[in-house]
PDB file of C-alpha atoms in Angstrom:
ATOM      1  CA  UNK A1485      -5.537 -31.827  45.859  1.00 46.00           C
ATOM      2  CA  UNK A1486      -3.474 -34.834  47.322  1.00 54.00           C
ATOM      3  CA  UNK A1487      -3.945 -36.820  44.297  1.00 63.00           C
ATOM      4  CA  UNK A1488      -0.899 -38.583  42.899  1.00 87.00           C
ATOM      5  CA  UNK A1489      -1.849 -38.315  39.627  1.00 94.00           C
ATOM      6  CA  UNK A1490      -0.953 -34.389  37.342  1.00 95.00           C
ATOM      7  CA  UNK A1491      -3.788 -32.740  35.779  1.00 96.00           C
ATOM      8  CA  UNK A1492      -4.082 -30.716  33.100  1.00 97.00           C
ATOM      9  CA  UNK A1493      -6.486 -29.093  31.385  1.00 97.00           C
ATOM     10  CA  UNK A1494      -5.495 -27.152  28.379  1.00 96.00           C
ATOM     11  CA  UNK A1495      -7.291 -24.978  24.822  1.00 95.00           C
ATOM     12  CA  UNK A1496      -8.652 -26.933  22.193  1.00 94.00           C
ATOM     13  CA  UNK A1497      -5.025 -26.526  20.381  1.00 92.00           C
ATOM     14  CA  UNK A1498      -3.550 -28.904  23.343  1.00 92.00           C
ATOM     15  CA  UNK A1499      -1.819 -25.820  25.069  1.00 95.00           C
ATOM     16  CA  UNK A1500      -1.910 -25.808  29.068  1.00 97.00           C
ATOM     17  CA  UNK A1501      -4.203 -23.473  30.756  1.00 97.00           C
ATOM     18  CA  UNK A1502      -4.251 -25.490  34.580  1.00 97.00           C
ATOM     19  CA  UNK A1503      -1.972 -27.365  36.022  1.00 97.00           C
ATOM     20  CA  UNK A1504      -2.673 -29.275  39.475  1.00 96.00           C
ATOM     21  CA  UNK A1505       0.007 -29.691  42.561  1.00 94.00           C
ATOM     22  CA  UNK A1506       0.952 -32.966  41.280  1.00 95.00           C
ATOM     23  CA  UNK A1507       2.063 -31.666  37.936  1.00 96.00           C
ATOM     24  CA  UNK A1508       4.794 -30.160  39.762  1.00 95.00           C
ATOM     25  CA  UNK A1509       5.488 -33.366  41.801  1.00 94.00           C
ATOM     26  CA  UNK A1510       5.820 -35.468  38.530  1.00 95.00           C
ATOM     27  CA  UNK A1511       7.557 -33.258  36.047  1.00 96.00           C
ATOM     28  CA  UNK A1512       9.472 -30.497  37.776  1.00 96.00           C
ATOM     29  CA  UNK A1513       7.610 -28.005  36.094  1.00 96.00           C
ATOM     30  CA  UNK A1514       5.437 -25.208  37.267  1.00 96.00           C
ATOM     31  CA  UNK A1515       2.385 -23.992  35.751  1.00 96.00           C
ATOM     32  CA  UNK A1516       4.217 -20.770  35.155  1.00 96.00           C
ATOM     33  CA  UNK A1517       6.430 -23.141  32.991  1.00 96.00           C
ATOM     34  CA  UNK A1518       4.188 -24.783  30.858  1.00 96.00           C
ATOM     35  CA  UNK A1519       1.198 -22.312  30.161  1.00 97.00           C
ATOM     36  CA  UNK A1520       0.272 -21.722  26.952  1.00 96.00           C
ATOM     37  CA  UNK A1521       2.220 -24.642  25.864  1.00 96.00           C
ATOM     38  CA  UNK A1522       2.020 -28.184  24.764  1.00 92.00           C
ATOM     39  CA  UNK A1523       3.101 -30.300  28.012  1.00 90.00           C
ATOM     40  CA  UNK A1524       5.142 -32.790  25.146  1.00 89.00           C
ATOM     41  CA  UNK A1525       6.834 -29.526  24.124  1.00 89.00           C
ATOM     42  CA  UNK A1526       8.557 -30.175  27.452  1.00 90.00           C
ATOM     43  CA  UNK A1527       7.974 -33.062  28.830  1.00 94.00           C
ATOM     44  CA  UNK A1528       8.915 -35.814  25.577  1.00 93.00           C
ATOM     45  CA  UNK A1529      12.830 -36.554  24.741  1.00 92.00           C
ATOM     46  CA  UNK A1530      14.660 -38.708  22.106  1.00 93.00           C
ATOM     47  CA  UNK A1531      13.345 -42.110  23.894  1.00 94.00           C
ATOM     48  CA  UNK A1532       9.501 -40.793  23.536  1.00 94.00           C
ATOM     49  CA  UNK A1533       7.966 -43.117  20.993  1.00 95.00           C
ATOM     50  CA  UNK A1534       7.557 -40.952  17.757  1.00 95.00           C
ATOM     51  CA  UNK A1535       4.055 -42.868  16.823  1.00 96.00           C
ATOM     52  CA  UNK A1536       2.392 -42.636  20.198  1.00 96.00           C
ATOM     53  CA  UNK A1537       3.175 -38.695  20.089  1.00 94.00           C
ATOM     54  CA  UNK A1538       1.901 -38.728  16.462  1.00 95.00           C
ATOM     55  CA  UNK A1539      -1.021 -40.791  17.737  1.00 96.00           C
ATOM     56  CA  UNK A1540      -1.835 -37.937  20.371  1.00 94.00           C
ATOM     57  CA  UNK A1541      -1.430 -34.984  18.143  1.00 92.00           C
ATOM     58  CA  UNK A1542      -4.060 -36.539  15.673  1.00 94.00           C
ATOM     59  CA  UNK A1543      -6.247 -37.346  18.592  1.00 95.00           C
ATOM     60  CA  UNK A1544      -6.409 -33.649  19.669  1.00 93.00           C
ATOM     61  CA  UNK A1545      -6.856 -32.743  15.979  1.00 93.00           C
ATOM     62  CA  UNK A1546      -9.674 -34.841  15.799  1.00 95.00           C
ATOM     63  CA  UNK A1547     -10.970 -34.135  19.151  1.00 94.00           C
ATOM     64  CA  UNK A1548     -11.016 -37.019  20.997  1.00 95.00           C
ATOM     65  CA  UNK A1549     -10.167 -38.946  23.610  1.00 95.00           C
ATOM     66  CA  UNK A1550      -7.360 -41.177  24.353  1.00 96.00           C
ATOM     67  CA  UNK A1551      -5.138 -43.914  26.750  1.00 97.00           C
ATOM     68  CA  UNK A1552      -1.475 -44.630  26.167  1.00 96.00           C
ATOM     69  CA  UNK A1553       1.885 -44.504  28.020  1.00 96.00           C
ATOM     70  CA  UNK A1554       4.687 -42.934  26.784  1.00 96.00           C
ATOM     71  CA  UNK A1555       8.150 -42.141  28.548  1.00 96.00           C
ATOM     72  CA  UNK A1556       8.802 -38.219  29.539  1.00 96.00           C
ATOM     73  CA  UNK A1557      11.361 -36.304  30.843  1.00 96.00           C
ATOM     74  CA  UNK A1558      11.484 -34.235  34.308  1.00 96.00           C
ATOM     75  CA  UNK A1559      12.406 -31.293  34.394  1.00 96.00           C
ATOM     76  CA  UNK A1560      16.214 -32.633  35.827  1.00 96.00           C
ATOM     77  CA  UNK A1561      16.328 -35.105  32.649  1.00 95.00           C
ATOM     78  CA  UNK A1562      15.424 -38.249  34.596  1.00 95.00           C
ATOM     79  CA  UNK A1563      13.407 -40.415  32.538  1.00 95.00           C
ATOM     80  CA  UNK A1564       9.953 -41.712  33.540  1.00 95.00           C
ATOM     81  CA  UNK A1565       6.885 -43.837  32.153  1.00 96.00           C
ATOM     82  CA  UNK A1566       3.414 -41.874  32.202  1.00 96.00           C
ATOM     83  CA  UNK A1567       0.249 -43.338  31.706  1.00 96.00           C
ATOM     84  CA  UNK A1568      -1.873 -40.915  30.301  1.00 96.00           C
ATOM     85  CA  UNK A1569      -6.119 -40.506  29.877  1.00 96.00           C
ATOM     86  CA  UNK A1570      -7.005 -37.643  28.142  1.00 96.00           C
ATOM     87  CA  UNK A1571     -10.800 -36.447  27.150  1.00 97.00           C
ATOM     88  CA  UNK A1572     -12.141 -33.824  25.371  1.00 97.00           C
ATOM     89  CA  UNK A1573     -15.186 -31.437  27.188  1.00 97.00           C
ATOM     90  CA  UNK A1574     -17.442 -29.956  25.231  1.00 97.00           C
ATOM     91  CA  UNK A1575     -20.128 -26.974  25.620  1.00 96.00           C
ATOM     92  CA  UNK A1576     -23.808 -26.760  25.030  1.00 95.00           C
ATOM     93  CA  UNK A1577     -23.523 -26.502  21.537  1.00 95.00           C
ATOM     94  CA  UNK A1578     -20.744 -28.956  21.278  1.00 94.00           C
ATOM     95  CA  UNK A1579     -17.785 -26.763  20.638  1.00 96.00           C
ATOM     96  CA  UNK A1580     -14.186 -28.065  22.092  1.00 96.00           C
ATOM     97  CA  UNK A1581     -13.900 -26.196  24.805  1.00 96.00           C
ATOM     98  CA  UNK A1582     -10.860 -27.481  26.876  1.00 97.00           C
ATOM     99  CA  UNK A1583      -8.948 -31.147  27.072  1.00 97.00           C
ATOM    100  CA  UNK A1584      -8.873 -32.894  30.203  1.00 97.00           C
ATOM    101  CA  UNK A1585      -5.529 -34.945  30.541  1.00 96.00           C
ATOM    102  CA  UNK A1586      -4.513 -37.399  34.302  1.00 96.00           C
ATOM    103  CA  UNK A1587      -1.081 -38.362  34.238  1.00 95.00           C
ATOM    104  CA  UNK A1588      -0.178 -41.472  36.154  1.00 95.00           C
ATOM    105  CA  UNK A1589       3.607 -42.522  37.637  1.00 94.00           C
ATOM    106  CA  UNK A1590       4.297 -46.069  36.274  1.00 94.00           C
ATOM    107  CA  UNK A1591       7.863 -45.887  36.221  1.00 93.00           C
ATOM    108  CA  UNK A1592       7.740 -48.906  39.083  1.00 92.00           C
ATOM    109  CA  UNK A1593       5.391 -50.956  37.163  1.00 92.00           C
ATOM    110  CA  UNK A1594       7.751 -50.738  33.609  1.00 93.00           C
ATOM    111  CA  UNK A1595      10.688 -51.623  35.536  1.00 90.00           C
ATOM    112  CA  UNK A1596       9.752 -54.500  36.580  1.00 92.00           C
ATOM    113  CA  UNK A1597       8.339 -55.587  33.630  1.00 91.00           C
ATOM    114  CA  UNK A1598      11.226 -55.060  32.536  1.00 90.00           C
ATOM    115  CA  UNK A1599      13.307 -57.222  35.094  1.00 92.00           C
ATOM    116  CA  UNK A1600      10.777 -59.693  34.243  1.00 91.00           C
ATOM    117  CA  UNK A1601      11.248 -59.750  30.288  1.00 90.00           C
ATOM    118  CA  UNK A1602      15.277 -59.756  31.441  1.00 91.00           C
ATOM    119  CA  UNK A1603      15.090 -62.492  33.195  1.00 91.00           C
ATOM    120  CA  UNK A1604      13.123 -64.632  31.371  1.00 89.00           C
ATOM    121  CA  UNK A1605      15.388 -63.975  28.303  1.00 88.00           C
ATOM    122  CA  UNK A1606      18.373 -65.075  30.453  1.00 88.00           C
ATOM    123  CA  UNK A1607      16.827 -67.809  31.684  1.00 88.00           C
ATOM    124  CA  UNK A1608      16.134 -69.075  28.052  1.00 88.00           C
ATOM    125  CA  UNK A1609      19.198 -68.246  26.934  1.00 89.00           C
ATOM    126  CA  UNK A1610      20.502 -70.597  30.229  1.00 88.00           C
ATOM    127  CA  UNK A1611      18.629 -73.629  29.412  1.00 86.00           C
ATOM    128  CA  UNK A1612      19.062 -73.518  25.182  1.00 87.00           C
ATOM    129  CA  UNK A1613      22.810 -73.014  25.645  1.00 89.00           C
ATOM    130  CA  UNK A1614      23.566 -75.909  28.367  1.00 89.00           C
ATOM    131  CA  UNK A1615      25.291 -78.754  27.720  1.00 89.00           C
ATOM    132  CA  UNK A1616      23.489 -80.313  30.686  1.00 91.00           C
ATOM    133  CA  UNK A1617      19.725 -82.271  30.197  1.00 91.00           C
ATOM    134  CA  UNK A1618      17.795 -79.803  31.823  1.00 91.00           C
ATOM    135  CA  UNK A1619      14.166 -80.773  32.915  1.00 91.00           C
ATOM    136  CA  UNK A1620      11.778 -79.375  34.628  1.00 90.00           C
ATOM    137  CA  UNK A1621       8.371 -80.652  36.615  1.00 90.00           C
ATOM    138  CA  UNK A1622       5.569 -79.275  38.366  1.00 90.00           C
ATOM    139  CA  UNK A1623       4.207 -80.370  41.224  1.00 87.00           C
ATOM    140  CA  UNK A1624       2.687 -83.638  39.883  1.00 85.00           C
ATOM    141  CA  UNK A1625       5.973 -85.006  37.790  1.00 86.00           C
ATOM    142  CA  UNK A1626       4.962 -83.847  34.765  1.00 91.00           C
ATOM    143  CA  UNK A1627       7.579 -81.958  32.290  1.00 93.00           C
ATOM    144  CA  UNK A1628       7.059 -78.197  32.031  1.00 92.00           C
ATOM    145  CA  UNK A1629      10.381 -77.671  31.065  1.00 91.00           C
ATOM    146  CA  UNK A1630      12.893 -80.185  28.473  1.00 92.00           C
ATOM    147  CA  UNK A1631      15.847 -78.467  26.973  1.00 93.00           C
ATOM    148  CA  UNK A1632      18.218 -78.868  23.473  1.00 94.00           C
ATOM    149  CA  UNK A1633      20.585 -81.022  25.386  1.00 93.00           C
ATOM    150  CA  UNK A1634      17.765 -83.104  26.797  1.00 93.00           C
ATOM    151  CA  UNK A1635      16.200 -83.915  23.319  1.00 94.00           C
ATOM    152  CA  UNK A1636      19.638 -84.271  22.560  1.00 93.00           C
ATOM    153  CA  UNK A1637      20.535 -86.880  25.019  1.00 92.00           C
ATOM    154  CA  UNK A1638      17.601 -88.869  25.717  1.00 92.00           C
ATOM    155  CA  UNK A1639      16.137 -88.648  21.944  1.00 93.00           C
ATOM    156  CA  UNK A1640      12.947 -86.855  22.026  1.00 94.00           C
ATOM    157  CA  UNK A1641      11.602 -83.716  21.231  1.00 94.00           C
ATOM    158  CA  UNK A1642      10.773 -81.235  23.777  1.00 92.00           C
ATOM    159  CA  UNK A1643       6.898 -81.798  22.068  1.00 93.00           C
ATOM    160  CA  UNK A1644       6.944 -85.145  22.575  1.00 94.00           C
ATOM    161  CA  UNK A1645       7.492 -84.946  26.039  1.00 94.00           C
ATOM    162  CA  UNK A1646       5.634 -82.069  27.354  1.00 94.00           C
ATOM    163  CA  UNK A1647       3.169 -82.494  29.941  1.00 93.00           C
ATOM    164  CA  UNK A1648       4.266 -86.129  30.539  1.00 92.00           C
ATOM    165  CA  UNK A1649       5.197 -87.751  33.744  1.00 89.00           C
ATOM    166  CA  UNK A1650       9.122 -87.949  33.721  1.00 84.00           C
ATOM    167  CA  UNK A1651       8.639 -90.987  35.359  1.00 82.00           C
ATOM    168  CA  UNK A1652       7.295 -92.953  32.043  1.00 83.00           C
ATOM    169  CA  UNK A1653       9.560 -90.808  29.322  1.00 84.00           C
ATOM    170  CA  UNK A1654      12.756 -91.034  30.710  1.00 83.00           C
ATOM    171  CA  UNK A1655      13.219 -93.463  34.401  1.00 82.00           C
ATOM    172  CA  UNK A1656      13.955 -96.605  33.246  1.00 83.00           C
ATOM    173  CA  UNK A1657      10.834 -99.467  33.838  1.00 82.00           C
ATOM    174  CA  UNK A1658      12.852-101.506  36.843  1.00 86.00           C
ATOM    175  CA  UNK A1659      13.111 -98.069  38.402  1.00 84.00           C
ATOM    176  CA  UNK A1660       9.861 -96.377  37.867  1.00 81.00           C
ATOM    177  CA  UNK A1661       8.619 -97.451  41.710  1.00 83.00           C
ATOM    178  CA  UNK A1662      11.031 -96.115  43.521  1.00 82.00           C
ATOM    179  CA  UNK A1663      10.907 -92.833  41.037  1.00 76.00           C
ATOM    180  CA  UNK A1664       7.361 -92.533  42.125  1.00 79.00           C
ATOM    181  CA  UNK A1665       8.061 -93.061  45.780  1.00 81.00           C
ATOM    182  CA  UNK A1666      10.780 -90.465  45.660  1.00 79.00           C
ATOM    183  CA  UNK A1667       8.463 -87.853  43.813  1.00 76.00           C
ATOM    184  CA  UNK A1668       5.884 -88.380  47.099  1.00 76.00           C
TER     185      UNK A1668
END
């Protein structure tokens, strides 16, 4: 006990026979609730991807292991992400004898992927849309960063430029000192 993570072991069909205290914590559901059935019976909803539950069924036909994350359901409806480990254990004479599956939380971790992914599309859709010259540098004045408006206004191609020192590509020669000065 006091892991985060559910386990479950259930039959060789994939129905539950133990759940630990965690089970509870993550789904909602009791082991009263869910023995002698398949945990997806319960636990997968309209936005579980239909391959990666077809891709566990034929891994627990074939009786073997897998890794993947799906999202489930709580008991209460809310949605959350589940990474899931499941492995096959075996007797003497190397029957199936029960599946071994740990459930991990990573709800946190797809949201902000997700925030990430959002952002970074917004961002892109910022700099290909503006009117503006938008250019970026790192740290030593080189261009990380040269937008439609930019190739648009100063004639080259965001390849052209990339990785060279906006000093030489776009600050005109008489001014290139004091460009250099001012990046310092």
């Amino acid at each position: 006990s006091g892991t985060k993570n559910a386990v479950i072991i259930s039959d060789p069909q994939g129905r539950v026979e133990w759940v630990n205290p965690a089970f509870y914590d993550i789904t909602g559901y009791t082991l009263d609730d869910v023995k002698g059935k398949s945990p997806g019976s319960l636990l997968q909803g309209e936005k579980s991807d239909p391959q990666v539950i077809d891709y566990m069924r034929q891994q627990i036909r074939k009786q073997k292991g897998f890794n993947t994350e799906i999202i489930n359901y709580h008991k209460t409806g809310r949605e959350y992400w589940i990474a899931i480990e499941v492995r096959p254990v075996f007797d003497e004479n190397q029957r199936l004898i029960n599946f071994i599956a740990i459930e991990t939380d990573i709800t946190d971790r797809k949201v902000a992927e997700e925030q990430i992914r959002e952002s970074e599309a917004l961002k892109s859709g910022i700099l290909n849309t503006a009117l503006d010259a938008i250019i970026s540098v790192n740290h030593n004045g080189e261009i990380v960063e040269f937008n439609p408006a930019a190739e648009m206004i100063f004639g080259y191609s965001r390849h052209e430029v990339m990785g060279r020192s906006m000093g030489e590509v776009i600050v005109p020669e008489r001014l290139q000192d004091a460009h250099k000065a001012g990046m310092q």
